[in-house]
Short mmCIF file of C-alpha atoms and ligand atoms in Angstrom, two decimals:
data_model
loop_
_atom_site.label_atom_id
_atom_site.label_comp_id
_atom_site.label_asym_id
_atom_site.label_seq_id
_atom_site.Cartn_x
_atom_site.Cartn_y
_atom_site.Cartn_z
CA UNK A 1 119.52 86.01 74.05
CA UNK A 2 120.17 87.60 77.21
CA UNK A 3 119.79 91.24 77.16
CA UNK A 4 120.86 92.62 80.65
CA UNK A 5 123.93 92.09 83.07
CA UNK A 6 121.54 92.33 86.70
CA UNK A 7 124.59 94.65 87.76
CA UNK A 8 122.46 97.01 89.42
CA UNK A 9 119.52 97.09 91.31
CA UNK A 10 116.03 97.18 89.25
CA UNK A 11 112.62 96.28 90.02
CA UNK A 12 111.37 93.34 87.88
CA UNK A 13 108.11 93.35 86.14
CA UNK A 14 107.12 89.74 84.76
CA UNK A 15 108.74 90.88 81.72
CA UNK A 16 112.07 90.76 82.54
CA UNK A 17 111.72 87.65 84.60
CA UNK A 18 112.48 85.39 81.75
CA UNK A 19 115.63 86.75 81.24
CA UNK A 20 116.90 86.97 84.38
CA UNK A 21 116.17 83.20 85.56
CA UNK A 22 117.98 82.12 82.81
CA UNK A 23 120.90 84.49 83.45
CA UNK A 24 121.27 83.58 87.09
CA UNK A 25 120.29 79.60 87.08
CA UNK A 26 120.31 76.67 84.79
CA UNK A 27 117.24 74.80 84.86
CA UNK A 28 116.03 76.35 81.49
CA UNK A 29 117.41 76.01 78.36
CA UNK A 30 117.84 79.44 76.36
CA UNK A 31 114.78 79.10 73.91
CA UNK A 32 112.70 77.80 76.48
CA UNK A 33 109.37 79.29 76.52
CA UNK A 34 108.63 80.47 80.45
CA UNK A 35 105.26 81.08 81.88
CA UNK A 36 105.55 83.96 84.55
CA UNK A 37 103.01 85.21 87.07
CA UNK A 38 103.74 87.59 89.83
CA UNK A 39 101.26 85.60 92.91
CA UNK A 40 102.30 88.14 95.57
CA UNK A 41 99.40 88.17 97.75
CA UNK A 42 101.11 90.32 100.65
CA UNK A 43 101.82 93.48 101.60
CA UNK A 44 105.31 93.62 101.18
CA UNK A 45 107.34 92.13 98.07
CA UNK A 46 107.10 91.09 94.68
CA UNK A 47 106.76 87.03 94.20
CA UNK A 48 107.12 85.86 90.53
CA UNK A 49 106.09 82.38 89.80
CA UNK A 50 108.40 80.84 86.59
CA UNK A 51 107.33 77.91 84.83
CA UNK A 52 108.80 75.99 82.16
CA UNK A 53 108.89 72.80 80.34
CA UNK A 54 109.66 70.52 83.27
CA UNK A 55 110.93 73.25 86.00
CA UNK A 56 109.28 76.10 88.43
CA UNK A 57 110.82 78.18 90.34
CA UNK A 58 109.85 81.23 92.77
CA UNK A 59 111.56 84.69 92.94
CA UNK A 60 110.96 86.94 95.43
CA UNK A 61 112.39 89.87 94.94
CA UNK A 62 112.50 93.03 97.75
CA UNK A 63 111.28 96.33 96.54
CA UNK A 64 112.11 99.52 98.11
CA UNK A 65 109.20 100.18 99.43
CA UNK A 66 106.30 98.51 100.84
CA UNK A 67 103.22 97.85 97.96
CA UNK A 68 100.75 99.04 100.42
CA UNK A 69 102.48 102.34 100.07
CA UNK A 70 105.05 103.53 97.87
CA UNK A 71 106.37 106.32 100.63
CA UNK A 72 106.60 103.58 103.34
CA UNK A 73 110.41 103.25 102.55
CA UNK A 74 111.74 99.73 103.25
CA UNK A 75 115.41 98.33 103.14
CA UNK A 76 116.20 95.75 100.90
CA UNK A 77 118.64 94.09 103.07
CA UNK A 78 115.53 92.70 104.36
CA UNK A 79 115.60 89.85 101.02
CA UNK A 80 119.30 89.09 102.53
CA UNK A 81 117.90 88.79 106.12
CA UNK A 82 115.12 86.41 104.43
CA UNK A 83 117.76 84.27 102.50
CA UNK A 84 119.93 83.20 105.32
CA UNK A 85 117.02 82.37 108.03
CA UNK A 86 116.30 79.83 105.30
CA UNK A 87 119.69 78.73 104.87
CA UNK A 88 120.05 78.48 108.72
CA UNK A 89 116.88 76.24 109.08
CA UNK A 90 118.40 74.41 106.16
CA UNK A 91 121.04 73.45 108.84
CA UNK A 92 118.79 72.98 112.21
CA UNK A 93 115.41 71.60 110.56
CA UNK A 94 116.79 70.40 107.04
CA UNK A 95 113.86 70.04 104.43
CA UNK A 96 111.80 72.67 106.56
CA UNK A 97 111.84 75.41 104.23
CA UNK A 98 111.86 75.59 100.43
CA UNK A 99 114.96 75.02 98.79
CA UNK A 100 117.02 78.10 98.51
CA UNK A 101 118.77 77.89 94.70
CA UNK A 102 120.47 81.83 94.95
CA UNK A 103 120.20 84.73 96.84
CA UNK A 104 121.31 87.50 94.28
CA UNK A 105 122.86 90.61 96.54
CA UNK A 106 122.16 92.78 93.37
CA UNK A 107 118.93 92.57 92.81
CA UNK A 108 117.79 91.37 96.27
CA UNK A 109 116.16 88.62 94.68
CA UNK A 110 115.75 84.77 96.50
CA UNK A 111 115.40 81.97 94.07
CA UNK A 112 113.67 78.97 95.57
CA UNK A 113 111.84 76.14 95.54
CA UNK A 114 108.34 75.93 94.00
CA UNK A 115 106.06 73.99 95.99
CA UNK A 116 102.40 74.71 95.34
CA UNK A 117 102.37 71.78 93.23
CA UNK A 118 102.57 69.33 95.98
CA UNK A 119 101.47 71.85 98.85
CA UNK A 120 98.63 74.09 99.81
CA UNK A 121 99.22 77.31 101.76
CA UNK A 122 98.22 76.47 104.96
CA UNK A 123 95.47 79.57 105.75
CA UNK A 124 93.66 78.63 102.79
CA UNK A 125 93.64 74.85 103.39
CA UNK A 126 91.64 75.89 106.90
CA UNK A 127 89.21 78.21 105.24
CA UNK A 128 88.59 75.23 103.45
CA UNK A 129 88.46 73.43 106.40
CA UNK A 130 91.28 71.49 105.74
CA UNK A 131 92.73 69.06 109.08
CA UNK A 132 96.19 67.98 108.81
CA UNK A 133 96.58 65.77 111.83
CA UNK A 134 100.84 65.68 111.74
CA UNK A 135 100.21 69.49 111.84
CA UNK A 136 101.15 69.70 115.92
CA UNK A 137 103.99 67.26 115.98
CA UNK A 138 105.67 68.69 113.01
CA UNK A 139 105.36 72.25 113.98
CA UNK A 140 106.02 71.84 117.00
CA UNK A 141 109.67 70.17 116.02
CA UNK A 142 110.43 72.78 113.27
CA UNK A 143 110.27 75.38 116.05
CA UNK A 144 112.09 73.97 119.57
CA UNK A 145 114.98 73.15 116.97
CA UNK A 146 115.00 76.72 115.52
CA UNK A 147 114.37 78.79 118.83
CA UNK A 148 116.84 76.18 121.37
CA UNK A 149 119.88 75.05 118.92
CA UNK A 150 120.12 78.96 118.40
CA UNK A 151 119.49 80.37 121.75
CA UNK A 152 122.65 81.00 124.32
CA UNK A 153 121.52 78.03 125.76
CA UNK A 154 123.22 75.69 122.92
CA UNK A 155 125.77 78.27 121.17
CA UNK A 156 128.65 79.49 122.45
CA UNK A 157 127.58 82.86 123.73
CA UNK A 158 130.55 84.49 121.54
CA UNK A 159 128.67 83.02 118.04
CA UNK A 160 125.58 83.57 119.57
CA UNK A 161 126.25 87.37 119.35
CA UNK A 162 128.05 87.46 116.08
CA UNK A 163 124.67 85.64 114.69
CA UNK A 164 122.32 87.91 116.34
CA UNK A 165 124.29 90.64 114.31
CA UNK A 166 123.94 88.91 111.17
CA UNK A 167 120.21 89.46 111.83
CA UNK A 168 120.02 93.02 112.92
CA UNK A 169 116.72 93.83 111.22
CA UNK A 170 115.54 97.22 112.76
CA UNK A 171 112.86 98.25 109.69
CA UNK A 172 111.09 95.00 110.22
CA UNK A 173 111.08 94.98 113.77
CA UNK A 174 109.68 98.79 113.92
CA UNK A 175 106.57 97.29 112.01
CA UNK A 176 106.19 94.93 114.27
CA UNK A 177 106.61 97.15 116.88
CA UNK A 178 104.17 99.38 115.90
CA UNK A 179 101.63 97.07 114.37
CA UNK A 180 101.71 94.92 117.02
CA UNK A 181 103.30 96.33 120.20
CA UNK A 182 101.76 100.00 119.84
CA UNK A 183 98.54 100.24 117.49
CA UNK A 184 96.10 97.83 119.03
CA UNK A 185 96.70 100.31 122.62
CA UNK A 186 96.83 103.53 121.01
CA UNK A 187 96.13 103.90 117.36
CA UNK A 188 98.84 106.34 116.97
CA UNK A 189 99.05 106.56 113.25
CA UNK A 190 94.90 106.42 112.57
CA UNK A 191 95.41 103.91 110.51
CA UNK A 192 93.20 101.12 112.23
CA UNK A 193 90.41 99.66 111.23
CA UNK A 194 87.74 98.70 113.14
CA UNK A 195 84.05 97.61 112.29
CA UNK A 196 82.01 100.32 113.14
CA UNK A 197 79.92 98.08 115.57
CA UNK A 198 82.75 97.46 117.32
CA UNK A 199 84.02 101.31 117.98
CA UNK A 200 82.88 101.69 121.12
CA UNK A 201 84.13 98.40 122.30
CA UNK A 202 87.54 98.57 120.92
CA UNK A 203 87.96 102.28 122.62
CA UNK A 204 87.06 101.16 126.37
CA UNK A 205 88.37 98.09 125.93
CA UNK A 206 91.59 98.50 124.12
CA UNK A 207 92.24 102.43 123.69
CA UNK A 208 91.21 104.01 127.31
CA UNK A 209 92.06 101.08 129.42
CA UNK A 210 95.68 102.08 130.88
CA UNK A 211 95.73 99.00 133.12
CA UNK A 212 95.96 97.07 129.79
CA UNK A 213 97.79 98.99 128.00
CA UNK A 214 100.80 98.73 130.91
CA UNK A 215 100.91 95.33 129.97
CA UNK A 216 101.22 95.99 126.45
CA UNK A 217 104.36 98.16 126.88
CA UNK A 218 105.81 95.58 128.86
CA UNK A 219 105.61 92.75 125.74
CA UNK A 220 106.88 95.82 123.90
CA UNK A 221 110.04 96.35 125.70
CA UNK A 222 110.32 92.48 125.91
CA UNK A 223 110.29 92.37 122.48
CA UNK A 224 112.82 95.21 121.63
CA UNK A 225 115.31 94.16 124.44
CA UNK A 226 115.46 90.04 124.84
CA UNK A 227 117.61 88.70 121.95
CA UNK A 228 116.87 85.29 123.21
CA UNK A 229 116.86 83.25 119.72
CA UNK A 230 116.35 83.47 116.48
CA UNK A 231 113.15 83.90 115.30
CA UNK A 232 110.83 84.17 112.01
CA UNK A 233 108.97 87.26 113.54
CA UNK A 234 105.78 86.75 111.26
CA UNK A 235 105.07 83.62 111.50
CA UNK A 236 101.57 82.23 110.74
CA UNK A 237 99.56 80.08 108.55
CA UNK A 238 99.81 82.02 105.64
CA UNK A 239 103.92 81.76 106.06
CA UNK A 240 103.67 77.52 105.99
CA UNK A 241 102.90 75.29 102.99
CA UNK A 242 101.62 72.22 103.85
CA UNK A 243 100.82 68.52 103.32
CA UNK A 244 100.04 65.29 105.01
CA UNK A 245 103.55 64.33 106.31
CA UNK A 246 105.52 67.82 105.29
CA UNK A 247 105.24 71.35 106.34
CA UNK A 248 107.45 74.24 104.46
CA UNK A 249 108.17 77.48 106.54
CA UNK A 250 108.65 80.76 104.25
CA UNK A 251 108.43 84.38 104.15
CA UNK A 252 111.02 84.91 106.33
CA UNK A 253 112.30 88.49 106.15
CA UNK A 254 111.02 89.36 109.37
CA UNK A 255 113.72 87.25 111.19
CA UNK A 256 115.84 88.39 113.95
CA UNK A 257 116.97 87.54 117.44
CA UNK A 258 114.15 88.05 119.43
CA UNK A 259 111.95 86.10 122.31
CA UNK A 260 111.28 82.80 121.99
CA UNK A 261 107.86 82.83 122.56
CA UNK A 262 106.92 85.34 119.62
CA UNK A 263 106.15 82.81 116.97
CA UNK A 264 104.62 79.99 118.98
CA UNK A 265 102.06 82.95 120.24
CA UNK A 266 102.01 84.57 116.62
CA UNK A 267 101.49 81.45 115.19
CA UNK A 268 98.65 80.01 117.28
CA UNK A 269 96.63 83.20 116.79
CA UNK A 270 96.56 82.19 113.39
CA UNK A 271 94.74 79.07 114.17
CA UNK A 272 92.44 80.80 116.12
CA UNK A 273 91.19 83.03 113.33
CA UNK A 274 90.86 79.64 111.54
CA UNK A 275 88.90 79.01 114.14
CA UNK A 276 87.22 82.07 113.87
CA UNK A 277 86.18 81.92 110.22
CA UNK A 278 84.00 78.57 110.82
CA UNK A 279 82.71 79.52 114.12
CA UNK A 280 81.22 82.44 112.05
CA UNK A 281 80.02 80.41 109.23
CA UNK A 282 77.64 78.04 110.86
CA UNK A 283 77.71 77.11 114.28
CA UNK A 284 75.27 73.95 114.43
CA UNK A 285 76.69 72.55 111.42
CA UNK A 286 78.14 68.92 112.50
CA UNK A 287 81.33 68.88 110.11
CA UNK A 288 82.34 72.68 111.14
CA UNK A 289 81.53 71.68 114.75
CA UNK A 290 84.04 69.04 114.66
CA UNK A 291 86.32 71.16 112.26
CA UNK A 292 86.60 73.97 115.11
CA UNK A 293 86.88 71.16 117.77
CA UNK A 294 90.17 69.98 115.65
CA UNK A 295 91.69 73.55 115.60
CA UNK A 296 91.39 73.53 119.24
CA UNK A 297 93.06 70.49 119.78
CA UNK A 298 95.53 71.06 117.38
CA UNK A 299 96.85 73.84 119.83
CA UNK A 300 96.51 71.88 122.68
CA UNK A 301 98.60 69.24 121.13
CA UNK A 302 101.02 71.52 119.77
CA UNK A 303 101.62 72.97 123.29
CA UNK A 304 101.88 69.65 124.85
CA UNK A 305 104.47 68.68 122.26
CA UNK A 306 106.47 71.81 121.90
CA UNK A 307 107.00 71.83 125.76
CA UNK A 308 108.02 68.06 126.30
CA UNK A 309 110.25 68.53 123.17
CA UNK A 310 111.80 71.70 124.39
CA UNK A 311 112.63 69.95 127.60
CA UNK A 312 114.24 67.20 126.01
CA UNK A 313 116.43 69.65 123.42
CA UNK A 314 117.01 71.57 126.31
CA UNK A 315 118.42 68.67 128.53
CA UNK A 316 120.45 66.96 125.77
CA UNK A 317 122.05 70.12 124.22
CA UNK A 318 122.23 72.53 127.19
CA UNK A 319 126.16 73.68 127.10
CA UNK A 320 126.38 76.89 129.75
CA UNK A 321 126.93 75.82 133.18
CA UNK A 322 124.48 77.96 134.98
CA UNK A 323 121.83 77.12 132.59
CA UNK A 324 122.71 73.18 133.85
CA UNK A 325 121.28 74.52 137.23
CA UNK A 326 118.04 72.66 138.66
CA UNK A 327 114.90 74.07 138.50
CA UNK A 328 116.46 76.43 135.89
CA UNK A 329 114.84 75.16 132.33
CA UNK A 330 111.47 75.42 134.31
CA UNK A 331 111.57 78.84 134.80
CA UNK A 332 112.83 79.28 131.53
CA UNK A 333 110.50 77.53 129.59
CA UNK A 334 107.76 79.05 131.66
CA UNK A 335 108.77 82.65 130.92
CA UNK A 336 108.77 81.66 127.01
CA UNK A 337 105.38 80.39 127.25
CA UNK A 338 104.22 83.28 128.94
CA UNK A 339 105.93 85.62 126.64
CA UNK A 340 104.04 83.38 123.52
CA UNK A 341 100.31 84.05 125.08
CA UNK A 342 101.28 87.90 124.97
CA UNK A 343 102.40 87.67 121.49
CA UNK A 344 99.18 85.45 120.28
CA UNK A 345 96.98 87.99 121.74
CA UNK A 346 98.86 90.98 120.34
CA UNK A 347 98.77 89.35 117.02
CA UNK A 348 94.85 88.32 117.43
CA UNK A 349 94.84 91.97 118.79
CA UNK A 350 96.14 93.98 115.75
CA UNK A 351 95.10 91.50 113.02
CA UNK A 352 91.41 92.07 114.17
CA UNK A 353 91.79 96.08 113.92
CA UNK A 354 95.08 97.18 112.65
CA UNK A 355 95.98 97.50 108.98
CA UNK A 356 97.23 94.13 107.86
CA UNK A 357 93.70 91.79 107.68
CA UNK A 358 93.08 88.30 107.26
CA UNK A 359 90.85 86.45 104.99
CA UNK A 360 90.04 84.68 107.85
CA UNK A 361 88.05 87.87 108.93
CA UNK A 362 87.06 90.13 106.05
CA UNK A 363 85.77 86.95 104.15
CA UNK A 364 82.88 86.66 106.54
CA UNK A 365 79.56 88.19 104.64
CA UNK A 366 77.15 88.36 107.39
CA UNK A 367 78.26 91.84 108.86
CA UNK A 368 76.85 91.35 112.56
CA UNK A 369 78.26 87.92 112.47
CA UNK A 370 81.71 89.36 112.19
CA UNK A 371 81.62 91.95 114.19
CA UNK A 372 80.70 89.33 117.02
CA UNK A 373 83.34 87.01 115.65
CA UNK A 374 85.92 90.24 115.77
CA UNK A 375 85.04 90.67 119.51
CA UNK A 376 85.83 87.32 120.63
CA UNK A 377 88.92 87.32 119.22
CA UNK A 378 89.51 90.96 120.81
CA UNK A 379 88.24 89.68 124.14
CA UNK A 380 90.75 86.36 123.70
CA UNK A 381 93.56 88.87 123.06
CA UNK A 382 92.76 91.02 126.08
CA UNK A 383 92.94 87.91 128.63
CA UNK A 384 95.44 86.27 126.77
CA UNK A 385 97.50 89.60 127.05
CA UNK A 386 96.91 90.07 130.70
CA UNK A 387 96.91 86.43 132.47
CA UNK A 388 99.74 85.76 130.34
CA UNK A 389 101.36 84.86 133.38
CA UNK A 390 99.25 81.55 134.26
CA UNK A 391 98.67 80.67 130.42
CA UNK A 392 100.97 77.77 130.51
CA UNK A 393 99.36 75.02 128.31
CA UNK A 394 97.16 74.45 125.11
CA UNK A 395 93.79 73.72 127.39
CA UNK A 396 94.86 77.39 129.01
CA UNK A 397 94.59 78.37 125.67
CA UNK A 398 91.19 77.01 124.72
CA UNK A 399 90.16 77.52 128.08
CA UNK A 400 90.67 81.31 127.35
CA UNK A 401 88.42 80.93 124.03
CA UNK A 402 85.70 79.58 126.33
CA UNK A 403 86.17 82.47 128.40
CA UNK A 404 85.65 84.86 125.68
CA UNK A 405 83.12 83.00 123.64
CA UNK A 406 80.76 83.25 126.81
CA UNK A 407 81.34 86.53 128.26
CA UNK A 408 80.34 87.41 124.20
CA UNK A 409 76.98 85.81 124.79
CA UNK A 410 76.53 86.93 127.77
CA UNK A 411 77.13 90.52 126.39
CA UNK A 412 75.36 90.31 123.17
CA UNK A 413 72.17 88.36 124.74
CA UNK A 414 71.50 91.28 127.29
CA UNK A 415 71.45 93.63 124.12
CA UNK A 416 68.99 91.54 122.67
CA UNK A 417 66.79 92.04 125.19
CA UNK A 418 67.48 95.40 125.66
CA UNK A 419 66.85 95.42 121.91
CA UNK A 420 63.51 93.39 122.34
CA UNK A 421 62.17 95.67 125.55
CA UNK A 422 62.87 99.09 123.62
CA UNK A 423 61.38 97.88 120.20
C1 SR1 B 1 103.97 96.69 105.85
S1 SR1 B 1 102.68 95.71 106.38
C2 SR1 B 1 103.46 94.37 107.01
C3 SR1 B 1 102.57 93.39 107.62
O1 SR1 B 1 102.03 92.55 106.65
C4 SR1 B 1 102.68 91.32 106.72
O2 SR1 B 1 101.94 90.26 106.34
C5 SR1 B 1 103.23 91.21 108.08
O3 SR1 B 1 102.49 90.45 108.92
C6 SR1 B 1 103.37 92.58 108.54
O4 SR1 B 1 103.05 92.82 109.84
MG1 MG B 2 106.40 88.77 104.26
#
């Protein structure tokens, strides 16, 4: 019998969950017996997962703060914000996301879809070294139709506004624009975290170098200021379920009308700490050689794709006359990719030594072995960051890896000798 009306707000505990579902939906019957589990594995919500005789479902429910800290005060608006970017990509990319069953105002709870069935998450398919070779052309689809059937240069510019201010998110965006626009340049709130071999590295290099960090208030002021599309704002691999011919995009309550580039760059800095993780593991080993040398072509593909697809959406849908102008979706497309190589090494920047870590990283148990892993990725970041401007393609992408991969070894062997000649 149910118990409670869910006519005010409450946190759930995995007690009440059985109730609820079967208040709000009617996949279970009333003396069903419902296994409950609450997965969350983030830093944010709650995530209950609700099974029953022949039915699962996901809620994910917004608390009022975050659960890394109870007096980091969050909106739950944010759950509202998270509903209807599904329900938009339900329109543009149908089948892209999981199914949305309710979004309950109330409680600011999102029933959905439960997928982990048939899908893996895809960070944890990588660690296990995972390849999913539809990954690039799939992604990159899923994305030109979200950022280019909702930028200005498809919608009327009137809708175009009235969407952006359905998706006014300013507590989201101020994480992200102090995790990743602020903290990796000045760590502002001492909350940072960086291996203690790498102090001194991460202070020239990131904290006392102002030419850098000019560049870094530039992306943020990009990122506050262009309202170019709408984006998922935290997208990476831990935010797509995957399979063979199918890829899911969730966690979504970071979504807002932003640049373009942010989660092509956010994404692909993901794939780099894939990258990362098995370049730390064992570097002669055949099977993770050729596993890295997949990663890397999986963003050079993905580039390749996502810019001949975003010139074909672009020429077929383009409405505004000026945008109709030659030579104009060059320079457009060329100023999103740009903007996406800021954003991957911002996110490759703050991931490495702000709060929010990876598995990718912290799983790696030989300690000097990730610190040198950590300062590839920081040195990626930095050129990434400032040659933005001429990072136009995948191969400048992996091209940038090599860059930082050698100038590592280059480093780290003259302080082996120096370690040799003063033993
Ligand atoms: C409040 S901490 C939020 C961070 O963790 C999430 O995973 C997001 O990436 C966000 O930046
Ligand atoms: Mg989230």
């Amino acid at each position: 019998m149910k118990t409670k009306t869910y006519d005010s707000y409450f946190l759930m505990t995995v007690a009440d969950v059985p109730d609820y579902i079967k208040a709000k939906v009617d996949f279970f019957t009333e003396d069903e017996q419902l296994s409950v589990d609450e997965i969350g594995d983030g830093n944010v919500n709650y995530i209950f997962q609700v099974r029953g005789k022949h039915k699962s479902v996901i809620i994910k429910q917004a608390g009022d703060a975050t659960r890394l800290d109870p007096t980091w005060q969050l909106t739950t608006e944010r759950g509202r914000i998270e509903a209807d970017y599904l329900a938009m990509q339900e329109k543009l990319n149908p089948g892209s996301t999981p199914e949305l069953y309710l979004y309950d105002l109330v409680m600011c709870a999102i029933i959905m879809e439960e997928l982990s069935g048939d899908y893996a998450i895809l960070r944890f398919a990588l660690l296990e070294r995972r390849r999913f070779p539809r990954f690039a052309d799939m992604f990159s689809t899923y994305l030109v139709n979200a950022l280019v059937l909702t930028s200005d240069i498809v919608l009327d510019h009137q809708e175009k506004k009235l969407l952006a201010k359905q998706f006014i998110n300013p507590q989201m965006c101020d994480i992200f624009e102090k995790l990743n626009n602020t903290e990796p340049f000045i760590d502002v709130y001492k909350r940072n975290r960086v291996m203690s071999e790498n102090k001194d590295f991460v202070q020239a290099e990131f904290y006392e170098d102002v030419a850098f960090r000019l560049e870094g208030a530039k992306l943020k002021f990009e990122f506050m200021n262009n309202a170019q599309a709408l984006i998922h704002a935290d997208l990476h691999t831990g935010a797509v379920f995957v399979r063979e011919d199918s890829i899911k995009i969730f966690d979504t309550e970071f979504a807002f009308f932003g640049p373009m580039g942010v989660d092509p760059g956010n994404f692909t800095a993901h794939i780099f700490f894939a990258w990362a993780n098995a370049d730390a593991e064992a570097v002669q080993d055949v099977s993770i050689l050729s596993f890295k040398q997949w990663l890397l072509e999986t963003i050079e593909n993905f580039f390749a794709l996502f810019i001949k697809k975003f010139k074909n959406l672009f020429r077929e849908r383009v409405t505004d006359l000026m945008a109709k102008t030659p030579g104009f979706s060059e320079w457009y497309l060329g100023t999103v990719l740009s903007e996406a190589a800021g954003a991957c090494g911002l996110e490759l920047a703050r991931r490495t030594i702000g709060l929010s870590y990876l598995p990718d990283l912290i799983n790696i148990q030989d300690e000097a072995r990730r610190a040198r892993t950590e300062r590839i990725m920081l040195r990626l970041a930095k050129d990434l960051i400032l040659n933005r401007a001429s990072i136009k393609s995948g191969t400048d992408y992996t091209a940038a890896l090599k860059r930082a991969t050698a100038t590592e070894e280059a480093e780290s062997d003259e302080a082996t000798y120096l370690d040799y000649v003063f033993l």
